PDB file of C-alpha atoms and ligand atoms in Angstrom:
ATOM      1  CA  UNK A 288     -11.293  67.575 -17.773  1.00 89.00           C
ATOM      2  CA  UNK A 289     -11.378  64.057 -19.454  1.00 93.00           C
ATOM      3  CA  UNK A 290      -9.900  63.102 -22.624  1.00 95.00           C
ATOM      4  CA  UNK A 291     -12.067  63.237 -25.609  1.00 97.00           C
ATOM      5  CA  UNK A 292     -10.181  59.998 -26.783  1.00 97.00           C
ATOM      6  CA  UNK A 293      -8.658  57.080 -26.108  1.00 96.00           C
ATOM      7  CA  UNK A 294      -4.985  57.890 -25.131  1.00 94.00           C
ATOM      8  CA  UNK A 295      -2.565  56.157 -27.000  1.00 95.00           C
ATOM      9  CA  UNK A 296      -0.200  53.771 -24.826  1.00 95.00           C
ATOM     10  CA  UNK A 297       3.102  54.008 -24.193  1.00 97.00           C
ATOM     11  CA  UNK A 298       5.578  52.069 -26.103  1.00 98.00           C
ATOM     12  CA  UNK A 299       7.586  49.464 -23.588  1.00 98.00           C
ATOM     13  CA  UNK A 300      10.464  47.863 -23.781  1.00 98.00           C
ATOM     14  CA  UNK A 301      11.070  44.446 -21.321  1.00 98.00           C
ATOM     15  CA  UNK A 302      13.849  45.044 -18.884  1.00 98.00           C
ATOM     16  CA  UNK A 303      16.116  41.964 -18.193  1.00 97.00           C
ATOM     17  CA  UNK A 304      19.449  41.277 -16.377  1.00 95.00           C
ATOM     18  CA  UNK A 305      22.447  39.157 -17.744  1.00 90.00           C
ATOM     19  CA  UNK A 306      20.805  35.691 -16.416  1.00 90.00           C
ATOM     20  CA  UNK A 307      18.173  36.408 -18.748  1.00 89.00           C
ATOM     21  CA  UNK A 308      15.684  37.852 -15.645  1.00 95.00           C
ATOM     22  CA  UNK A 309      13.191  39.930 -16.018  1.00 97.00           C
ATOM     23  CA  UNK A 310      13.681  43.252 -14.510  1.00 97.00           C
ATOM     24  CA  UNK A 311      10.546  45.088 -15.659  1.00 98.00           C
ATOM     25  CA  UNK A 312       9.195  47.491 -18.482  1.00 98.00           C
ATOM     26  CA  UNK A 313      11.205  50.709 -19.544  1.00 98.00           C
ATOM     27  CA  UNK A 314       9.037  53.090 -21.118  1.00 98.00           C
ATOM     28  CA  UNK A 315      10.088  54.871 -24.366  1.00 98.00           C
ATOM     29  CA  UNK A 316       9.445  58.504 -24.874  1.00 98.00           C
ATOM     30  CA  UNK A 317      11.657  59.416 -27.782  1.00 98.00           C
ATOM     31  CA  UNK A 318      13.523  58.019 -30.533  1.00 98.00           C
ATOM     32  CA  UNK A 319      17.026  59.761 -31.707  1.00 98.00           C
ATOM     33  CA  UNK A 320      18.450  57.818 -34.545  1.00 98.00           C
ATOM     34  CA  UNK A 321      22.356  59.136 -35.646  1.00 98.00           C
ATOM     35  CA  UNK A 322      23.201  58.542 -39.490  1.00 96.00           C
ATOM     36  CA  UNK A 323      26.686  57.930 -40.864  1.00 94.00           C
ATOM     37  CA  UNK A 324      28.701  57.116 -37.650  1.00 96.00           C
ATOM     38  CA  UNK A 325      30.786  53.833 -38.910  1.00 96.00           C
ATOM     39  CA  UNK A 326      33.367  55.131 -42.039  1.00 93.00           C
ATOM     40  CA  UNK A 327      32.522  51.998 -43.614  1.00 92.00           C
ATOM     41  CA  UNK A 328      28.851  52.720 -43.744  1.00 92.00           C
ATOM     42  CA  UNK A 329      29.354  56.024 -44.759  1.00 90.00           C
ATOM     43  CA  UNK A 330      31.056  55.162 -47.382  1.00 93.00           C
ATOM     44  CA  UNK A 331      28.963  52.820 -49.188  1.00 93.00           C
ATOM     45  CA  UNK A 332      26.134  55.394 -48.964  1.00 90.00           C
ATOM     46  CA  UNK A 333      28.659  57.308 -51.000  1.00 90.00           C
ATOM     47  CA  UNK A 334      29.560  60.001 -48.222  1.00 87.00           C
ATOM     48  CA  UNK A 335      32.621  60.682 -47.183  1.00 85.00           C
ATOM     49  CA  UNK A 336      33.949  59.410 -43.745  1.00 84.00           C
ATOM     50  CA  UNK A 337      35.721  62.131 -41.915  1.00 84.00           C
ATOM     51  CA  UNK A 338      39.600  61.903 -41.512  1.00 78.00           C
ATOM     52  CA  UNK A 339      39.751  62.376 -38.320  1.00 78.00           C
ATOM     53  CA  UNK A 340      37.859  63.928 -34.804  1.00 81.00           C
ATOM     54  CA  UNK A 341      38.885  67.042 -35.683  1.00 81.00           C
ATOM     55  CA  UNK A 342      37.381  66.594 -39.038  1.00 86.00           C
ATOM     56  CA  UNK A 343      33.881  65.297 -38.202  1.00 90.00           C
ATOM     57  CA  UNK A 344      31.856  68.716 -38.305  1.00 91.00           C
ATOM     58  CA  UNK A 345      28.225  67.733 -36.414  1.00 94.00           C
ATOM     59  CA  UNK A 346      26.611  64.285 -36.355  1.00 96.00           C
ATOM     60  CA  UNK A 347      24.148  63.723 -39.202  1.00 95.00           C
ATOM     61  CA  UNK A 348      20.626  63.068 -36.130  1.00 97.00           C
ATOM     62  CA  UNK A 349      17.239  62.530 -37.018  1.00 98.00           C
ATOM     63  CA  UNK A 350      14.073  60.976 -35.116  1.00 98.00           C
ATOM     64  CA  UNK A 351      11.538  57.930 -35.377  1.00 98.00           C
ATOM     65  CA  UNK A 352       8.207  58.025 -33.783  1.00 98.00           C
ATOM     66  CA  UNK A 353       8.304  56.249 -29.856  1.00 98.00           C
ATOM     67  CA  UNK A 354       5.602  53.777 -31.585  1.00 98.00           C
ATOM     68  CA  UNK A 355       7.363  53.003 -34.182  1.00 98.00           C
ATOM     69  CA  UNK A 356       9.283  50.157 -31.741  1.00 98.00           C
ATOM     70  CA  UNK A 357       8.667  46.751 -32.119  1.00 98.00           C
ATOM     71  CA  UNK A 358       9.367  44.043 -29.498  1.00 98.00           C
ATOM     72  CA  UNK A 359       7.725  40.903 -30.897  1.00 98.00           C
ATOM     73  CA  UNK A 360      10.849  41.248 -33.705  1.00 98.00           C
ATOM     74  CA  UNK A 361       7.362  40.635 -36.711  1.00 98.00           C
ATOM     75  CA  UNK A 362       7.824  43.392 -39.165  1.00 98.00           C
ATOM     76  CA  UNK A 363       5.114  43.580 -41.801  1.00 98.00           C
ATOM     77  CA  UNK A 364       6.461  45.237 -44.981  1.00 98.00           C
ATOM     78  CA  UNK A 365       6.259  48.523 -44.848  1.00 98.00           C
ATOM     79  CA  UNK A 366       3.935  50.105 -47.627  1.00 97.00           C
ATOM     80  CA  UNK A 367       4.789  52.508 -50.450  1.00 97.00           C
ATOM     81  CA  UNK A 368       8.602  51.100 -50.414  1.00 98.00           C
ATOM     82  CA  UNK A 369      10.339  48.085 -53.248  1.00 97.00           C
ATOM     83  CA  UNK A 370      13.609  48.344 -50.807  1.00 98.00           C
ATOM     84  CA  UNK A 371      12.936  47.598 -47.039  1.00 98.00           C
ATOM     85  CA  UNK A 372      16.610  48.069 -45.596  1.00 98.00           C
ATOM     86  CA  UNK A 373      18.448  46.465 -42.281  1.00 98.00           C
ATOM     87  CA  UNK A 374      20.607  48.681 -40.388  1.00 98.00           C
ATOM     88  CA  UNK A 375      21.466  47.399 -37.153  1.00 98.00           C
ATOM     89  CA  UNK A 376      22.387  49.384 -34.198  1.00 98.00           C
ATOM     90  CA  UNK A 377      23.403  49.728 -30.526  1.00 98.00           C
ATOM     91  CA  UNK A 378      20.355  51.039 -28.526  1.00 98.00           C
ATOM     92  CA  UNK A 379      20.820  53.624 -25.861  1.00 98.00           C
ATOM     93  CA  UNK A 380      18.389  53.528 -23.069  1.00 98.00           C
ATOM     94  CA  UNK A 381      18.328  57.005 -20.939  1.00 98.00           C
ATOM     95  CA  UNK A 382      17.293  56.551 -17.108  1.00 98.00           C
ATOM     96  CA  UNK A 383      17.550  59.943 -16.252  1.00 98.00           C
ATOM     97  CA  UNK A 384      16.653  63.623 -17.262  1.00 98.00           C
ATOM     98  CA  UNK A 385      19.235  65.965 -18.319  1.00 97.00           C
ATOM     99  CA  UNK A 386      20.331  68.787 -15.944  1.00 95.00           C
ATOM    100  CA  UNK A 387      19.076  71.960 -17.919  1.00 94.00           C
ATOM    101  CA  UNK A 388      22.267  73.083 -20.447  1.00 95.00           C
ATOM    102  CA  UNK A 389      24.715  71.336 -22.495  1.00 97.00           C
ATOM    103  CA  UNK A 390      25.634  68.297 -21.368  1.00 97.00           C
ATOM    104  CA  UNK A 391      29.319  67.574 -20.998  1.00 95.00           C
ATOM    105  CA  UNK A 392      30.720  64.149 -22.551  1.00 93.00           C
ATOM    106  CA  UNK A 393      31.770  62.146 -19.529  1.00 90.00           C
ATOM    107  CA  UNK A 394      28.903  63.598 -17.273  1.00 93.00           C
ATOM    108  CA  UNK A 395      26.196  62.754 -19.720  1.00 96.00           C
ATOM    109  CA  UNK A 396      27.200  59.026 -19.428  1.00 96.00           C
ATOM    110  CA  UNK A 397      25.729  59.150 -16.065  1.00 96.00           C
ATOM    111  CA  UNK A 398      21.882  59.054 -17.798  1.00 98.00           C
ATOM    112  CA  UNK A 399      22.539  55.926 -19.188  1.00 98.00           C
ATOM    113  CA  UNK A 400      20.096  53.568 -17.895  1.00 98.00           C
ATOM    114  CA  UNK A 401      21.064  50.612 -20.461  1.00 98.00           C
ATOM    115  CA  UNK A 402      21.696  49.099 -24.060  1.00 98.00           C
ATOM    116  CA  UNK A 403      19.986  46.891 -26.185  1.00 98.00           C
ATOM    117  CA  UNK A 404      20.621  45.625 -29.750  1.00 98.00           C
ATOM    118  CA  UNK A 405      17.820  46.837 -32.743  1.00 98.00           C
ATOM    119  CA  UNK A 406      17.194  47.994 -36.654  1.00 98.00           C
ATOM    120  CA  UNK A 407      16.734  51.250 -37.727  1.00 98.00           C
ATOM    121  CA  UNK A 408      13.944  50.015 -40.771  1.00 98.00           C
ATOM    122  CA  UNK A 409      14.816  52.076 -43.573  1.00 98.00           C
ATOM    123  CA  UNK A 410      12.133  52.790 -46.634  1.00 98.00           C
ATOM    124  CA  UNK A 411      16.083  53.021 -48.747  1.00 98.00           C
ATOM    125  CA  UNK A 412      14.417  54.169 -51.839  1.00 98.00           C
ATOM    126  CA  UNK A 413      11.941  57.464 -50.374  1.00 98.00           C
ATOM    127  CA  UNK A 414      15.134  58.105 -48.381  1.00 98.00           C
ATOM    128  CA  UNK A 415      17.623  58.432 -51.542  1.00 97.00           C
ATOM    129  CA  UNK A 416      14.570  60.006 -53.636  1.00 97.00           C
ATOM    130  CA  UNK A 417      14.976  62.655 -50.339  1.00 97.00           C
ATOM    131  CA  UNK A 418      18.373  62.879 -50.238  1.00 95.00           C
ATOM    132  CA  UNK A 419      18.714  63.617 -53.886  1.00 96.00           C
ATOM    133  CA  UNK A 420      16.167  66.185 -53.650  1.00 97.00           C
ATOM    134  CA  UNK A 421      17.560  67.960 -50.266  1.00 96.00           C
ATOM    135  CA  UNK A 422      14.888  67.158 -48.845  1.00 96.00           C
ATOM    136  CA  UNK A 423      13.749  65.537 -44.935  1.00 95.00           C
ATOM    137  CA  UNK A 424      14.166  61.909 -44.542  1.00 94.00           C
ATOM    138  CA  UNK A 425      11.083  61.545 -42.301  1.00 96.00           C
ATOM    139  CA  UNK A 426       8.974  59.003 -44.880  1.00 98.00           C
ATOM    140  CA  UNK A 427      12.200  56.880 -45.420  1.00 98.00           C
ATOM    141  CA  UNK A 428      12.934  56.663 -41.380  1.00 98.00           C
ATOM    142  CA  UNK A 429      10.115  57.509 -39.214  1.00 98.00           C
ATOM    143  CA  UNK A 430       7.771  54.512 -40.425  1.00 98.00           C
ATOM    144  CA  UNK A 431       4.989  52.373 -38.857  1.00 97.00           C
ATOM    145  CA  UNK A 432       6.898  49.417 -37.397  1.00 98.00           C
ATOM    146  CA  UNK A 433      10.716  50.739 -38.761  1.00 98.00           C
ATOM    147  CA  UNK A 434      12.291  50.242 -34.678  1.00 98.00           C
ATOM    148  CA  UNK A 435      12.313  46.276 -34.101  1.00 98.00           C
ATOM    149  CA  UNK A 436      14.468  46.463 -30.503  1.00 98.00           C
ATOM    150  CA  UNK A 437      15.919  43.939 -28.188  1.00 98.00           C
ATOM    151  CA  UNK A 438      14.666  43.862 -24.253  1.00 98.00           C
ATOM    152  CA  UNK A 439      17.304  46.295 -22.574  1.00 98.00           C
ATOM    153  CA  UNK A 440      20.072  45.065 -20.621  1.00 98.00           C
ATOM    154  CA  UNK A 441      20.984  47.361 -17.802  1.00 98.00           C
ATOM    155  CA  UNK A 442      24.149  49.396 -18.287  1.00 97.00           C
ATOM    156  CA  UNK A 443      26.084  48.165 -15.234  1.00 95.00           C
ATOM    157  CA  UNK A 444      25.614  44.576 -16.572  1.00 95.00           C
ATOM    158  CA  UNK A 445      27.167  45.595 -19.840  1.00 95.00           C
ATOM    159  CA  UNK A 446      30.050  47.406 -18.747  1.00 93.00           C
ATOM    160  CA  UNK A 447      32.121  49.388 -21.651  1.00 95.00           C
ATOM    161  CA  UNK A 448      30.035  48.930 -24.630  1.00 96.00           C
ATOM    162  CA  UNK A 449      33.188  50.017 -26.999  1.00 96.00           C
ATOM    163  CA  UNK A 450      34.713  46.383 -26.253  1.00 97.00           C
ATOM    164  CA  UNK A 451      31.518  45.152 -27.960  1.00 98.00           C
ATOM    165  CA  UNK A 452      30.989  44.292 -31.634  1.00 98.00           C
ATOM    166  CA  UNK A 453      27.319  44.053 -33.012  1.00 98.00           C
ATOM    167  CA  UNK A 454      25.756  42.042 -35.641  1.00 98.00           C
ATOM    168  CA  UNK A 455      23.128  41.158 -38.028  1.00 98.00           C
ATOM    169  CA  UNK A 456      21.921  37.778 -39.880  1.00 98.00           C
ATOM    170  CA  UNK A 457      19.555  37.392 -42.423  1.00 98.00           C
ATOM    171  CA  UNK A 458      18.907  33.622 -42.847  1.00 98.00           C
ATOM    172  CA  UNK A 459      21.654  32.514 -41.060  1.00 98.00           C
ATOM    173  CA  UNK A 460      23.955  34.854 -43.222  1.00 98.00           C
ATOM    174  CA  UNK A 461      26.116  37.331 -41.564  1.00 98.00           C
ATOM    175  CA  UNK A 462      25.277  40.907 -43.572  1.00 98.00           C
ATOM    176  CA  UNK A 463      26.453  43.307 -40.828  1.00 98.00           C
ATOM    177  CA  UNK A 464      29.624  43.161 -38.529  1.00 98.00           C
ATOM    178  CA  UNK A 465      31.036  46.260 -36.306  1.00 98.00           C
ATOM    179  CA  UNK A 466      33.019  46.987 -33.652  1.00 98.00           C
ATOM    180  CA  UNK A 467      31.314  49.609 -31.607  1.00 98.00           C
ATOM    181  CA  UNK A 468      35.091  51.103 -30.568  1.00 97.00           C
ATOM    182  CA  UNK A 469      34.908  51.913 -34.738  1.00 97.00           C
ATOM    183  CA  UNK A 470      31.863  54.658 -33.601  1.00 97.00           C
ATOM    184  CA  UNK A 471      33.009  58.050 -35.072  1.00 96.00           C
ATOM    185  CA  UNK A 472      30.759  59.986 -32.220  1.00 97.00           C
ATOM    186  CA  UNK A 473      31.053  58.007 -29.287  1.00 97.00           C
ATOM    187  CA  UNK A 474      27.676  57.418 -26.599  1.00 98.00           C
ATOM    188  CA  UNK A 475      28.759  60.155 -24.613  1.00 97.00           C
ATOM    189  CA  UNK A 476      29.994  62.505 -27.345  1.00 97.00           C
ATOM    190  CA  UNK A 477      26.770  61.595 -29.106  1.00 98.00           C
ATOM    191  CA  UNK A 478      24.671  62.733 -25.675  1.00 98.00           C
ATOM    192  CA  UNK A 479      26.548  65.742 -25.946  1.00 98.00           C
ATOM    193  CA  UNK A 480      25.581  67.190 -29.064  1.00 98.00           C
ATOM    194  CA  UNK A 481      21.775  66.244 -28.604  1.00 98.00           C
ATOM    195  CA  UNK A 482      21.401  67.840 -25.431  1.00 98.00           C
ATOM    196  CA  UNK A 483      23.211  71.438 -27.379  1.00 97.00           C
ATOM    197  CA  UNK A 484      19.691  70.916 -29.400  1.00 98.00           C
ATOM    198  CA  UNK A 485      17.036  68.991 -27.275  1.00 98.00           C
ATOM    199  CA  UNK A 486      16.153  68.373 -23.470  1.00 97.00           C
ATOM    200  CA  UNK A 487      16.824  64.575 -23.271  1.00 98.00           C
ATOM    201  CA  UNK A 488      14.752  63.134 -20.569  1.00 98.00           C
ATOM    202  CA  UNK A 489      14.488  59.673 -19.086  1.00 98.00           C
ATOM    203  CA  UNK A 490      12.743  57.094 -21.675  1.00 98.00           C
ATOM    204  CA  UNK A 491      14.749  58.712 -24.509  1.00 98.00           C
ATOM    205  CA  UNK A 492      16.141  55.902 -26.852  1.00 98.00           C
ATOM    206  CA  UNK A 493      19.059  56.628 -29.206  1.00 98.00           C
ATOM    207  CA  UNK A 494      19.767  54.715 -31.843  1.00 98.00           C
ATOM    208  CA  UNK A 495      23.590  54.220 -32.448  1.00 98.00           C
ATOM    209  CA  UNK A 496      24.186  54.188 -36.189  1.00 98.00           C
ATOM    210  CA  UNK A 497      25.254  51.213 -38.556  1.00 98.00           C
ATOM    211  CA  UNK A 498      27.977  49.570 -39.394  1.00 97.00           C
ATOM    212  CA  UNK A 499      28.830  48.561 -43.543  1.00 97.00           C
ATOM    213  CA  UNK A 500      26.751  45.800 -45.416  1.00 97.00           C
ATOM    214  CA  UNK A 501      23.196  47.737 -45.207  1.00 98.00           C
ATOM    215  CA  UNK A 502      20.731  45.552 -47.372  1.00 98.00           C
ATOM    216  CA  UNK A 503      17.117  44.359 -48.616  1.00 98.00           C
ATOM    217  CA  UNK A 504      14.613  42.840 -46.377  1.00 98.00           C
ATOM    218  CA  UNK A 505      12.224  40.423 -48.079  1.00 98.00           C
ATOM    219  CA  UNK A 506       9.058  39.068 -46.859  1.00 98.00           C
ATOM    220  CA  UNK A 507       9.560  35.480 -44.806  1.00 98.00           C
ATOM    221  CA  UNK A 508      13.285  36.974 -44.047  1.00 98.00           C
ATOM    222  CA  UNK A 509      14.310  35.508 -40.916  1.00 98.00           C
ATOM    223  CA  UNK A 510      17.203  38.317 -38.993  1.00 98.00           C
ATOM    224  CA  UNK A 511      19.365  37.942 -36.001  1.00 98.00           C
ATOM    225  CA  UNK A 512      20.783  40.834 -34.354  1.00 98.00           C
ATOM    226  CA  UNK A 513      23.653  40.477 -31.585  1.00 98.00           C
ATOM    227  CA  UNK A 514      25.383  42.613 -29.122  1.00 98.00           C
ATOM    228  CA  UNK A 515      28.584  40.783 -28.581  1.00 97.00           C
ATOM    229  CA  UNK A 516      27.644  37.491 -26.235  1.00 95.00           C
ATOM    230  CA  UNK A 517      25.054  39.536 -24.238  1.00 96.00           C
ATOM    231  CA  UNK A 518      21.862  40.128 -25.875  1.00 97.00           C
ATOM    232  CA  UNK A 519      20.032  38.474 -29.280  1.00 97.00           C
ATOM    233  CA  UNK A 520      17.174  38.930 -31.258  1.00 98.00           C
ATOM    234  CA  UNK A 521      15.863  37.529 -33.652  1.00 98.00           C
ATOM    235  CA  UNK A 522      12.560  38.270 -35.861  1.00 98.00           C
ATOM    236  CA  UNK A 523      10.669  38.125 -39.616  1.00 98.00           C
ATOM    237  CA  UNK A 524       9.675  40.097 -41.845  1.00 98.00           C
ATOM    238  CA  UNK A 525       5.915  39.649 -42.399  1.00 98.00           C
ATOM    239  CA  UNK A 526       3.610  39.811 -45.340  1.00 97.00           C
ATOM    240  CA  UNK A 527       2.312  43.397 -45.774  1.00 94.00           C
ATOM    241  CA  UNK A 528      -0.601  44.833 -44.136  1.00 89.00           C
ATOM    242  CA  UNK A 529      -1.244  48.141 -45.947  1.00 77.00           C
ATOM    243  CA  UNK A 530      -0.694  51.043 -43.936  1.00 72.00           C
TER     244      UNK A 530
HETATM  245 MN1   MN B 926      20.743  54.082 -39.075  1.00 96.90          MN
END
C-alpha cells in the first residue's frame, strides 16, 4: 500500500574523521538524554549528588524527539519559555543493535559507533514548574529544535573519552567546564541500564548529561561547544519563529 502522506525524513548527522574528512551521514533514530550525572550539576539544581557508586540508586533518563537535532548550530527561541537553558553534553552515537537482554557494561561498549559534542536545550522554567509539581519533563526537554549536535567523530578516532573534558562558550565566555572521568554513570554503565528498559538499536543517540554552570540563552547569543581538542561547534540563537 502507499503512504497517505508525505513521510517525514530522517534526522542526519555528518560523519567526519579526525582530519576533518567527511565520512558520511549517520542516521538518528532515538534520543536518550541522562539528567544529573556531574555532582556539580546536580547540585546546583538543588539535588543531591550521590556519595558514592554504591550510593547512586538508578540514573535519572528521559527522551527528546530524533527531530528535535539540529546540525546548522541556528536555534530559534523556543516558544512558550522566558529561560532558554545551555547544557552541554557528550553525544553517544550507537552503530549497532543490542543483542536481545541486558546488556553487560564492558560488552555494551562494543555498539559504540562514535561521539560528538551537543546541548540538551532546556525550556528551565516548564521543567521546574514540572518538577515542582511531580510531574513529566517532556515540554521542558523534548522541544522543537532543543538537540543542536556536532558532526560525529568515529569512536576509534577518539579513543577513551574519560581523558576528555567538554565545554561550552557563550560569547567567548567560558559557562561550562567538565571532565568527562567526573561522569557518575559512565558510557558503558549508562548503556547498561537503558538496555534493562529499552531495545537500543543502531542510530540511537544518548545524550551524556551536564556538567555545573547551566545558564540563559538569549537571542543573537553566539555558543561554542568543545570536546577536548577534537571536535567544535559553534552556533546562535535565533530570533523566534512561533512554534
Ligand atoms: Mn541534560
Amino acid at each position: 500500500m502507499a503512504d497517505l502522506i508525505a513521510a517525514a525524513a530522517t534526522p542526519r548527522i555528518p560523519v567526519r574523521n579526525a582530519a576533518g574528512g567527511a565520512l558520511g551521514d549517520f542516521p538518528v533514530r532515538r534520543i536518550y538524554c541522562v539528567g544529573r550525572n556531574f555532582a556539580d550539576h546536580a547540585r546546583e539544581m538543588g539535588a543531591a549528588a550521590p556519595a558514592s557508586k554504591q550510593d547512586r540508586g538508578s540514573p535519572v533518563l528521559f527522551c527528546k524527539p530524533a527531530d528535535a537535532i539540529v546540525i546548522d548550530g541556528k536555534v530559534p527561541y523556543p516558544p512558550g519559555t522566558r529561560e532558554l537553558h545551555h547544557e552541554v553534553e557528550l553525544v553517544v552515537a550507537l552503530g549497532r543493535d543490542a543483542p536481545a537482554g541486558v546488556l553487560a557494561p564492558a560488552a555494551a561498549m562494543a555498539l559504540v559507533f562514535g561521539y560528538g559534542i551537543g546541548l540538551d536545550l532546556t525550556r528551565r522554567d516548564l521543567q521546574a514548574a514540572a518538577k515542582a509539581k511531580g510531574l513529566p519533563w517532556d515540554t521542558g526537554k523534548g522541544f522543537d529544535h532543543s538537540a543542536p549536535v556536532s558532526a560525529l567523530l568515529p569512536a576509534d578516532d577518539i579513543g577513551d573519552v574519560t581523558r576528555l573534558d567538554l565545554s561550552l562558550q557563550v560569547n567567548g565566555e567560558t559557562r561550562q567546564l567538565g571532565q568527562l572521568s567526573d561522569l557518575i554513570w559512565d558510557v558503558g554503565e549508562i548503556l547498561h541500564e537503558l538496555s534493562k528498559l529499552y531495545a537500543l538499536r543502531a542510530g540511537d543517540l544518548i545524550f551524556m548529561g551536564t556538567p555545573a554552570g547551566v545558564g540563559p540563552l538569549q537571542v543573537g547569543d553566539r555558543y561554542l561547544a568543545r570536546l577536548g581538542d577534537l571536535l567544535e561547534y559553534e552556533g546562535t540563537i535565533q530570533p523566534s519563529r512561533g512554534t
